[in-house]
Amino acid sequence: MTDDVRSILVVAHAHRDETVRAAARVISALRDAGAQPVLASDDRDDLRAALPEFGDLAVLGVDVPVGDIELAIVLGGDGTILRAAELVRDGLAPVLGINMGHVGFLAEIERDDMDDAVRRAIARDYEVEERLALQVQVEDTGDRVIYETWALNEATVEKASRERMLEVVIEVDGRPLSSFGCDGVVISTPTGSTAYNFSAGGPVIWPTVEAIAVVPLSAHALFAEPLVVGPEHVVAIEVLERTNGVGILWCDGRRSHDLPPGARVVVRRSPRPVRLARLHPAAFTDRLVRKFRLPVDGWRGPAVPVTGYDTAVADA
């Protein structure tokens, strides 16, 4: 990447009028600053249908390689941010999320602050935070890797048929831990701990903690509680051959692979983290309270926040 032409990816699910208008503002601001807005081909087509004047925008992977992208500005909720992370996975561009959705744990700012966020992005006035990601491999009964992908939030082994149950065994570092029938197993990062992991009864993990959570779904077993292991450990889920049906692997709800009986899903820390652009260091506690609307009435704590914990980290 050179400083001659600054290429900034704009990722927007342009099927809502509000998002289309926001994308137009971001693209205009980038052009006014001398930067080159870049869109994924699908986004360019959708935006061109709504705003024909933006039909000449550069396309990622056609006009501009991913390695030349400086930053990805994302307009949407967590799903759109996960898509953006996938688009820039082969490069080094951090992702800056502007929440156009609802909960939006991954988004850095809300839509009301969009203009200031774009101004700061153009000025390179942000910090980059690296988040633990997962490397995910599927092995067949001959231990051959037949599928490989990654995840920022979670890798989930699920039953493919509603009426069937999966028979699985959980393994940590090459040693069996427990086998049981279940609807599935969620393997989550700290970033994904407030997503599917949270809905499944798993723990909320602060983003500064490097760990991997393992949460069984509707397990028929005495020992089937959520587990938290260190990032150096390797977790495997085997779909036992006695399973009457097939399973399916989902990563971030975006990438999937069928799992016949005997398949083995191996999950470890990816050597390549996901990079998030951060504008406002803030307390993760405050984000939990705000996003989940948690009651804090009656709290009488210190007038000055305690340092060294929440306030020392960027919000998740």
C-alpha positions as a LaTeX table, in Angstrom:
\begin{tabular}{lrrr}
\hline
Residue & $x$ (\AA) & $y$ (\AA) & $z$ (\AA) \\
\hline
Met1 & 0.00 & 0.00 & 0.00 \\
Thr2 & 1.25 & 3.49 & $-0.83$ \\
Asp3 & 0.25 & 6.92 & 0.38 \\
Asp4 & $-0.38$ & 8.09 & $-3.23$ \\
Val5 & $-3.86$ & 6.60 & $-3.42$ \\
Arg6 & $-5.61$ & 5.74 & $-0.18$ \\
Ser7 & $-8.12$ & 2.96 & $-0.82$ \\
Ile8 & $-10.83$ & 2.61 & 1.83 \\
Leu9 & $-13.40$ & $-0.15$ & 1.66 \\
Val10 & $-17.01$ & 0.78 & 2.39 \\
Val11 & $-19.20$ & $-2.17$ & 3.39 \\
Ala12 & $-22.93$ & $-1.54$ & 3.53 \\
His13 & $-26.00$ & $-3.74$ & 3.29 \\
Ala14 & $-27.70$ & $-1.28$ & 0.96 \\
His15 & $-31.25$ & $-2.58$ & 1.20 \\
Arg16 & $-32.48$ & 0.08 & 3.63 \\
Asp17 & $-32.93$ & 3.72 & 2.71 \\
Glu18 & $-31.10$ & 4.84 & 5.83 \\
Thr19 & $-28.06$ & 2.71 & 5.01 \\
Val20 & $-28.02$ & 3.90 & 1.39 \\
Arg21 & $-28.03$ & 7.52 & 2.53 \\
Ala22 & $-25.26$ & 6.80 & 5.05 \\
Ala23 & $-23.14$ & 5.07 & 2.38 \\
Ala24 & $-23.56$ & 8.06 & 0.07 \\
Arg25 & $-22.34$ & 10.42 & 2.80 \\
Val26 & $-19.32$ & 8.25 & 3.57 \\
Ile27 & $-18.37$ & 7.87 & $-0.09$ \\
Ser28 & $-18.69$ & 11.61 & $-0.70$ \\
Ala29 & $-16.56$ & 12.41 & 2.36 \\
Leu30 & $-13.84$ & 10.00 & 1.23 \\
Arg31 & $-13.78$ & 11.47 & $-2.26$ \\
Asp32 & $-13.66$ & 15.01 & $-0.91$ \\
Ala33 & $-10.60$ & 13.99 & 1.14 \\
Gly34 & $-8.85$ & 12.56 & $-1.93$ \\
Ala35 & $-9.30$ & 8.92 & $-0.89$ \\
Gln36 & $-10.62$ & 6.18 & $-3.15$ \\
Pro37 & $-13.83$ & 4.50 & $-1.95$ \\
Val38 & $-13.90$ & 0.79 & $-2.77$ \\
Leu39 & $-16.89$ & $-1.54$ & $-2.60$ \\
Ala40 & $-17.41$ & $-5.28$ & $-2.84$ \\
Ser41 & $-19.05$ & $-6.14$ & $-6.16$ \\
Asp42 & $-22.44$ & $-7.00$ & $-4.62$ \\
Asp43 & $-22.49$ & $-3.78$ & $-2.60$ \\
Arg44 & $-21.55$ & $-1.74$ & $-5.67$ \\
Asp45 & $-24.40$ & $-3.29$ & $-7.66$ \\
Asp46 & $-26.92$ & $-2.69$ & $-4.87$ \\
Leu47 & $-25.79$ & 0.89 & $-4.32$ \\
Arg48 & $-25.74$ & 1.65 & $-8.05$ \\
Ala49 & $-29.36$ & 0.47 & $-8.28$ \\
Ala50 & $-30.34$ & 3.01 & $-5.61$ \\
Leu51 & $-27.90$ & 5.78 & $-6.56$ \\
Pro52 & $-26.82$ & 5.57 & $-10.22$ \\
Glu53 & $-24.28$ & 8.39 & $-9.73$ \\
Phe54 & $-22.11$ & 5.98 & $-7.74$ \\
Gly55 & $-21.82$ & 3.43 & $-10.53$ \\
Asp56 & $-18.15$ & 4.17 & $-11.22$ \\
Leu57 & $-16.80$ & 3.08 & $-7.83$ \\
Ala58 & $-13.79$ & 0.79 & $-7.63$ \\
Val59 & $-14.50$ & $-2.88$ & $-6.91$ \\
Leu60 & $-12.58$ & $-4.93$ & $-4.36$ \\
Gly61 & $-10.53$ & $-7.69$ & $-5.95$ \\
Val62 & $-11.09$ & $-6.31$ & $-9.46$ \\
Asp63 & $-9.83$ & $-2.73$ & $-9.41$ \\
Val64 & $-8.14$ & $-2.80$ & $-6.00$ \\
Pro65 & $-6.51$ & $-5.86$ & $-4.36$ \\
Val66 & $-7.36$ & $-6.50$ & $-0.73$ \\
Gly67 & $-3.73$ & $-5.88$ & 0.24 \\
Asp68 & $-4.10$ & $-2.24$ & $-0.83$ \\
Ile69 & $-7.09$ & $-1.56$ & 1.42 \\
Glu70 & $-6.12$ & 0.78 & 4.26 \\
Leu71 & $-9.33$ & 0.57 & 6.30 \\
Ala72 & $-12.82$ & $-0.93$ & 6.05 \\
Ile73 & $-15.69$ & 1.33 & 7.13 \\
Val74 & $-18.75$ & $-0.75$ & 7.85 \\
Leu75 & $-22.33$ & 0.52 & 7.95 \\
Gly76 & $-24.55$ & $-2.06$ & 9.62 \\
Gly77 & $-24.91$ & $-4.41$ & 12.53 \\
Asp78 & $-22.71$ & $-7.24$ & 13.72 \\
Gly79 & $-23.58$ & $-9.42$ & 10.73 \\
Thr80 & $-22.31$ & $-6.79$ & 8.30 \\
Ile81 & $-19.15$ & $-6.34$ & 10.37 \\
Leu82 & $-18.52$ & $-10.10$ & 10.27 \\
Arg83 & $-18.91$ & $-9.94$ & 6.49 \\
Ala84 & $-16.42$ & $-7.08$ & 6.31 \\
Ala85 & $-13.91$ & $-9.05$ & 8.39 \\
Glu86 & $-14.28$ & $-11.86$ & 5.85 \\
Leu87 & $-13.73$ & $-9.47$ & 2.93 \\
Val88 & $-10.44$ & $-8.12$ & 4.32 \\
Arg89 & $-9.24$ & $-11.41$ & 5.83 \\
Asp90 & $-6.39$ & $-11.75$ & 3.34 \\
Gly91 & $-5.11$ & $-8.22$ & 4.03 \\
Leu92 & $-4.18$ & $-6.07$ & 7.01 \\
Ala93 & $-6.98$ & $-3.50$ & 6.97 \\
Pro94 & $-8.69$ & $-2.91$ & 10.32 \\
Val95 & $-12.49$ & $-2.78$ & 10.47 \\
Leu96 & $-14.34$ & 0.29 & 11.76 \\
Gly97 & $-18.00$ & $-0.45$ & 12.51 \\
Ile98 & $-20.76$ & 2.16 & 12.50 \\
Asn99 & $-23.84$ & 0.61 & 14.04 \\
Met100 & $-26.92$ & 0.79 & 11.84 \\
Gly101 & $-28.53$ & $-2.19$ & 13.58 \\
His102 & $-29.68$ & $-2.86$ & 17.11 \\
Val103 & $-27.37$ & $-4.43$ & 19.70 \\
Gly104 & $-24.19$ & $-4.03$ & 17.67 \\
Phe105 & $-21.47$ & $-5.25$ & 20.04 \\
Leu106 & $-18.78$ & $-5.14$ & 17.35 \\
Ala107 & $-19.58$ & $-1.64$ & 16.13 \\
Glu108 & $-17.33$ & 1.13 & 17.38 \\
Ile109 & $-19.85$ & 3.98 & 17.25 \\
Glu110 & $-23.50$ & 4.70 & 16.70 \\
Arg111 & $-24.94$ & 6.17 & 13.52 \\
Asp112 & $-25.40$ & 9.64 & 15.09 \\
Asp113 & $-21.59$ & 10.00 & 15.29 \\
Met114 & $-20.93$ & 8.81 & 11.76 \\
Asp115 & $-19.61$ & 12.07 & 10.27 \\
Asp116 & $-17.07$ & 12.54 & 13.05 \\
Ala117 & $-16.00$ & 8.91 & 12.75 \\
Val118 & $-15.36$ & 9.25 & 9.02 \\
Arg119 & $-13.42$ & 12.46 & 9.59 \\
Arg120 & $-11.20$ & 10.70 & 12.13 \\
Ala121 & $-10.80$ & 7.68 & 9.88 \\
Ile122 & $-9.58$ & 9.93 & 7.07 \\
Ala123 & $-7.16$ & 11.57 & 9.51 \\
Arg124 & $-5.97$ & 8.10 & 10.65 \\
Asp125 & $-7.01$ & 9.12 & 14.16 \\
Tyr126 & $-7.76$ & 5.66 & 15.51 \\
Glu127 & $-6.09$ & 2.78 & 17.29 \\
Val128 & $-6.02$ & $-0.81$ & 16.08 \\
Glu129 & $-7.10$ & $-3.56$ & 18.46 \\
Glu130 & $-6.35$ & $-7.18$ & 17.62 \\
Arg131 & $-8.97$ & $-9.80$ & 18.50 \\
Leu132 & $-8.38$ & $-13.51$ & 18.90 \\
Ala133 & $-9.79$ & $-15.54$ & 15.99 \\
Leu134 & $-10.24$ & $-19.28$ & 15.57 \\
Gln135 & $-8.71$ & $-21.61$ & 13.02 \\
Val136 & $-11.19$ & $-24.36$ & 12.19 \\
Gln137 & $-10.46$ & $-27.63$ & 10.39 \\
Val138 & $-12.69$ & $-30.57$ & 9.50 \\
Glu139 & $-11.09$ & $-34.00$ & 9.29 \\
Asp140 & $-12.57$ & $-37.15$ & 7.79 \\
Thr141 & $-12.33$ & $-40.64$ & 9.27 \\
Gly142 & $-8.84$ & $-40.97$ & 7.78 \\
Asp143 & $-7.67$ & $-37.81$ & 9.63 \\
Arg144 & $-7.38$ & $-35.92$ & 6.37 \\
Val145 & $-8.25$ & $-32.21$ & 6.49 \\
Ile146 & $-11.14$ & $-31.83$ & 4.06 \\
Tyr147 & $-12.26$ & $-28.30$ & 4.97 \\
Glu148 & $-10.58$ & $-25.32$ & 6.61 \\
Thr149 & $-11.90$ & $-21.91$ & 7.61 \\
Trp150 & $-11.79$ & $-19.40$ & 10.47 \\
Ala151 & $-14.11$ & $-17.58$ & 12.85 \\
Leu152 & $-14.15$ & $-14.30$ & 14.74 \\
Asn153 & $-17.23$ & $-15.03$ & 16.88 \\
Glu154 & $-17.73$ & $-18.77$ & 17.02 \\
Ala155 & $-17.56$ & $-22.16$ & 15.37 \\
Thr156 & $-20.71$ & $-24.20$ & 15.98 \\
Val157 & $-21.29$ & $-27.90$ & 15.43 \\
Glu158 & $-25.06$ & $-28.38$ & 15.10 \\
Lys159 & $-27.50$ & $-31.09$ & 14.15 \\
Ala160 & $-28.70$ & $-30.73$ & 10.58 \\
Ser161 & $-32.17$ & $-32.19$ & 11.21 \\
Arg162 & $-34.50$ & $-30.90$ & 13.87 \\
Glu163 & $-35.72$ & $-34.36$ & 14.85 \\
Arg164 & $-32.24$ & $-35.87$ & 15.16 \\
Met165 & $-29.72$ & $-35.63$ & 17.97 \\
Leu166 & $-25.96$ & $-35.46$ & 17.55 \\
Glu167 & $-23.76$ & $-37.89$ & 19.42 \\
Val168 & $-20.45$ & $-36.14$ & 20.05 \\
Val169 & $-17.32$ & $-36.42$ & 22.12 \\
Ile170 & $-15.41$ & $-33.35$ & 23.28 \\
Glu171 & $-11.63$ & $-33.50$ & 23.27 \\
Val172 & $-9.09$ & $-31.04$ & 24.69 \\
Asp173 & $-5.42$ & $-31.29$ & 23.71 \\
Gly174 & $-5.78$ & $-34.76$ & 22.28 \\
Arg175 & $-7.54$ & $-36.22$ & 25.34 \\
Pro176 & $-11.25$ & $-37.15$ & 25.48 \\
Leu177 & $-13.32$ & $-35.22$ & 28.01 \\
Ser178 & $-16.94$ & $-36.34$ & 27.68 \\
Ser179 & $-19.37$ & $-37.80$ & 25.16 \\
Phe180 & $-23.10$ & $-37.12$ & 25.04 \\
Gly181 & $-26.11$ & $-36.51$ & 22.86 \\
Cys182 & $-26.90$ & $-32.87$ & 22.15 \\
Asp183 & $-28.24$ & $-30.32$ & 19.71 \\
Gly184 & $-24.71$ & $-29.06$ & 19.14 \\
Val185 & $-21.64$ & $-27.39$ & 20.62 \\
Val186 & $-20.58$ & $-23.73$ & 20.41 \\
Ile187 & $-16.86$ & $-22.90$ & 20.50 \\
Ser188 & $-16.53$ & $-19.17$ & 21.05 \\
Thr189 & $-13.95$ & $-16.42$ & 21.24 \\
Pro190 & $-14.20$ & $-13.58$ & 23.79 \\
Thr191 & $-15.50$ & $-11.39$ & 20.95 \\
Gly192 & $-18.27$ & $-13.92$ & 20.30 \\
Ser193 & $-19.09$ & $-14.44$ & 23.96 \\
Thr194 & $-21.95$ & $-11.92$ & 23.74 \\
Ala195 & $-23.38$ & $-13.61$ & 20.61 \\
Tyr196 & $-24.46$ & $-17.26$ & 20.21 \\
Asn197 & $-22.37$ & $-18.26$ & 23.22 \\
Phe198 & $-24.38$ & $-15.88$ & 25.41 \\
Ser199 & $-27.73$ & $-17.14$ & 24.08 \\
Ala200 & $-26.61$ & $-20.71$ & 24.80 \\
Gly201 & $-25.83$ & $-19.92$ & 28.45 \\
Gly202 & $-22.09$ & $-19.47$ & 28.07 \\
Pro203 & $-20.03$ & $-16.92$ & 30.02 \\
Val204 & $-19.46$ & $-13.33$ & 28.97 \\
Ile205 & $-15.70$ & $-12.98$ & 28.54 \\
Trp206 & $-13.99$ & $-9.60$ & 28.69 \\
Pro207 & $-12.26$ & $-8.83$ & 25.38 \\
Thr208 & $-8.87$ & $-8.48$ & 27.07 \\
Val209 & $-9.05$ & $-12.11$ & 28.22 \\
Glu210 & $-7.52$ & $-14.53$ & 25.73 \\
Ala211 & $-9.61$ & $-17.67$ & 26.03 \\
Ile212 & $-11.86$ & $-20.11$ & 24.17 \\
Ala213 & $-15.30$ & $-21.06$ & 25.52 \\
Val214 & $-16.96$ & $-24.43$ & 24.82 \\
Val215 & $-20.72$ & $-24.55$ & 25.39 \\
Pro216 & $-22.86$ & $-27.67$ & 24.75 \\
Leu217 & $-26.38$ & $-27.08$ & 23.39 \\
Ser218 & $-29.19$ & $-29.00$ & 25.11 \\
Ala219 & $-26.86$ & $-31.79$ & 26.13 \\
His220 & $-28.15$ & $-35.05$ & 27.61 \\
Ala221 & $-25.34$ & $-35.52$ & 30.11 \\
Leu222 & $-24.45$ & $-34.89$ & 33.74 \\
Phe223 & $-21.15$ & $-33.18$ & 32.85 \\
Ala224 & $-22.05$ & $-30.82$ & 30.05 \\
Glu225 & $-21.35$ & $-27.41$ & 31.53 \\
Pro226 & $-19.64$ & $-24.53$ & 29.71 \\
Leu227 & $-15.85$ & $-24.74$ & 29.69 \\
Val228 & $-13.26$ & $-21.99$ & 29.33 \\
Val229 & $-9.77$ & $-22.97$ & 28.18 \\
Gly230 & $-6.66$ & $-20.97$ & 27.43 \\
Pro231 & $-5.83$ & $-19.91$ & 23.87 \\
Glu232 & $-2.96$ & $-22.39$ & 23.67 \\
His233 & $-5.33$ & $-25.36$ & 23.95 \\
Val234 & $-6.83$ & $-27.27$ & 21.03 \\
Val235 & $-10.49$ & $-28.28$ & 21.20 \\
Ala236 & $-11.96$ & $-31.00$ & 19.00 \\
Ile237 & $-15.56$ & $-32.12$ & 18.52 \\
Glu238 & $-16.05$ & $-35.56$ & 17.00 \\
Val239 & $-19.40$ & $-36.53$ & 15.53 \\
Leu240 & $-19.57$ & $-40.16$ & 16.65 \\
Glu241 & $-20.23$ & $-42.79$ & 14.01 \\
Arg242 & $-23.25$ & $-44.02$ & 15.97 \\
Thr243 & $-24.96$ & $-40.67$ & 15.26 \\
Asn244 & $-28.24$ & $-41.25$ & 13.43 \\
Gly245 & $-28.02$ & $-38.32$ & 11.04 \\
Val246 & $-25.59$ & $-35.62$ & 9.97 \\
Gly247 & $-24.32$ & $-32.47$ & 11.56 \\
Ile248 & $-23.25$ & $-29.16$ & 10.13 \\
Leu249 & $-20.44$ & $-26.77$ & 11.00 \\
Trp250 & $-21.21$ & $-23.05$ & 10.99 \\
Cys251 & $-18.57$ & $-20.35$ & 11.45 \\
Asp252 & $-19.85$ & $-16.87$ & 12.30 \\
Gly253 & $-23.16$ & $-17.89$ & 10.72 \\
Arg254 & $-21.56$ & $-17.32$ & 7.31 \\
Arg255 & $-19.49$ & $-20.36$ & 6.33 \\
Ser256 & $-20.75$ & $-23.92$ & 6.63 \\
His257 & $-19.73$ & $-27.51$ & 5.95 \\
Asp258 & $-21.68$ & $-30.77$ & 6.33 \\
Leu259 & $-20.44$ & $-33.21$ & 8.98 \\
Pro260 & $-21.23$ & $-36.89$ & 8.35 \\
Pro261 & $-20.83$ & $-39.41$ & 11.17 \\
Gly262 & $-17.14$ & $-39.80$ & 11.97 \\
Ala263 & $-16.24$ & $-36.22$ & 11.07 \\
Arg264 & $-13.94$ & $-34.36$ & 13.43 \\
Val265 & $-13.85$ & $-30.58$ & 13.93 \\
Val266 & $-10.58$ & $-29.23$ & 15.33 \\
Val267 & $-10.51$ & $-25.68$ & 16.67 \\
Arg268 & $-7.47$ & $-23.73$ & 17.80 \\
Arg269 & $-6.32$ & $-20.15$ & 18.00 \\
Ser270 & $-5.69$ & $-18.69$ & 14.56 \\
Pro271 & $-2.21$ & $-17.23$ & 14.00 \\
Arg272 & $-3.96$ & $-14.26$ & 12.35 \\
Pro273 & $-6.12$ & $-12.09$ & 14.60 \\
Val274 & $-8.91$ & $-9.82$ & 13.38 \\
Arg275 & $-8.03$ & $-6.14$ & 13.52 \\
Leu276 & $-10.63$ & $-3.62$ & 14.73 \\
Ala277 & $-10.25$ & 0.15 & 14.46 \\
Arg278 & $-11.10$ & 1.91 & 17.72 \\
Leu279 & $-11.89$ & 5.59 & 18.25 \\
His280 & $-13.11$ & 5.70 & 21.85 \\
Pro281 & $-11.44$ & 3.71 & 24.63 \\
Ala282 & $-14.25$ & 2.89 & 27.06 \\
Ala283 & $-15.36$ & 0.43 & 29.71 \\
Phe284 & $-16.66$ & $-2.94$ & 28.52 \\
Thr285 & $-18.87$ & $-2.94$ & 31.63 \\
Asp286 & $-20.61$ & 0.19 & 30.35 \\
Arg287 & $-21.15$ & $-1.43$ & 26.97 \\
Leu288 & $-22.77$ & $-4.47$ & 28.58 \\
Val289 & $-25.06$ & $-2.25$ & 30.63 \\
Arg290 & $-26.02$ & $-0.14$ & 27.63 \\
Lys291 & $-26.49$ & $-2.91$ & 25.08 \\
Phe292 & $-28.39$ & $-5.29$ & 27.38 \\
Arg293 & $-30.14$ & $-2.48$ & 29.28 \\
Leu294 & $-29.02$ & $-3.94$ & 32.58 \\
Pro295 & $-30.46$ & $-2.45$ & 35.79 \\
Val296 & $-27.87$ & $-0.61$ & 37.90 \\
Asp297 & $-30.22$ & 1.40 & 40.12 \\
Gly298 & $-28.90$ & 1.81 & 43.66 \\
Trp299 & $-25.24$ & 1.49 & 42.72 \\
Arg300 & $-22.95$ & 3.72 & 44.78 \\
Gly301 & $-19.44$ & 3.22 & 43.55 \\
Pro302 & $-16.33$ & 5.36 & 43.25 \\
Ala303 & $-16.75$ & 8.81 & 41.75 \\
Val304 & $-13.67$ & 8.09 & 39.63 \\
Pro305 & $-13.64$ & 4.75 & 37.73 \\
Val306 & $-11.12$ & 2.20 & 38.93 \\
Thr307 & $-8.16$ & 2.10 & 36.56 \\
Gly308 & $-6.41$ & $-1.02$ & 35.41 \\
Tyr309 & $-9.60$ & $-2.87$ & 34.56 \\
Asp310 & $-12.47$ & $-1.81$ & 32.29 \\
Thr311 & $-11.36$ & 1.76 & 31.65 \\
Ala312 & $-7.96$ & 0.63 & 30.45 \\
Val313 & $-9.34$ & $-1.24$ & 27.47 \\
Ala314 & $-11.15$ & $-0.36$ & 24.30 \\
Asp315 & $-14.80$ & $-1.33$ & 24.27 \\
Ala316 & $-15.74$ & $-4.53$ & 22.52 \\
\hline
\end{tabular}
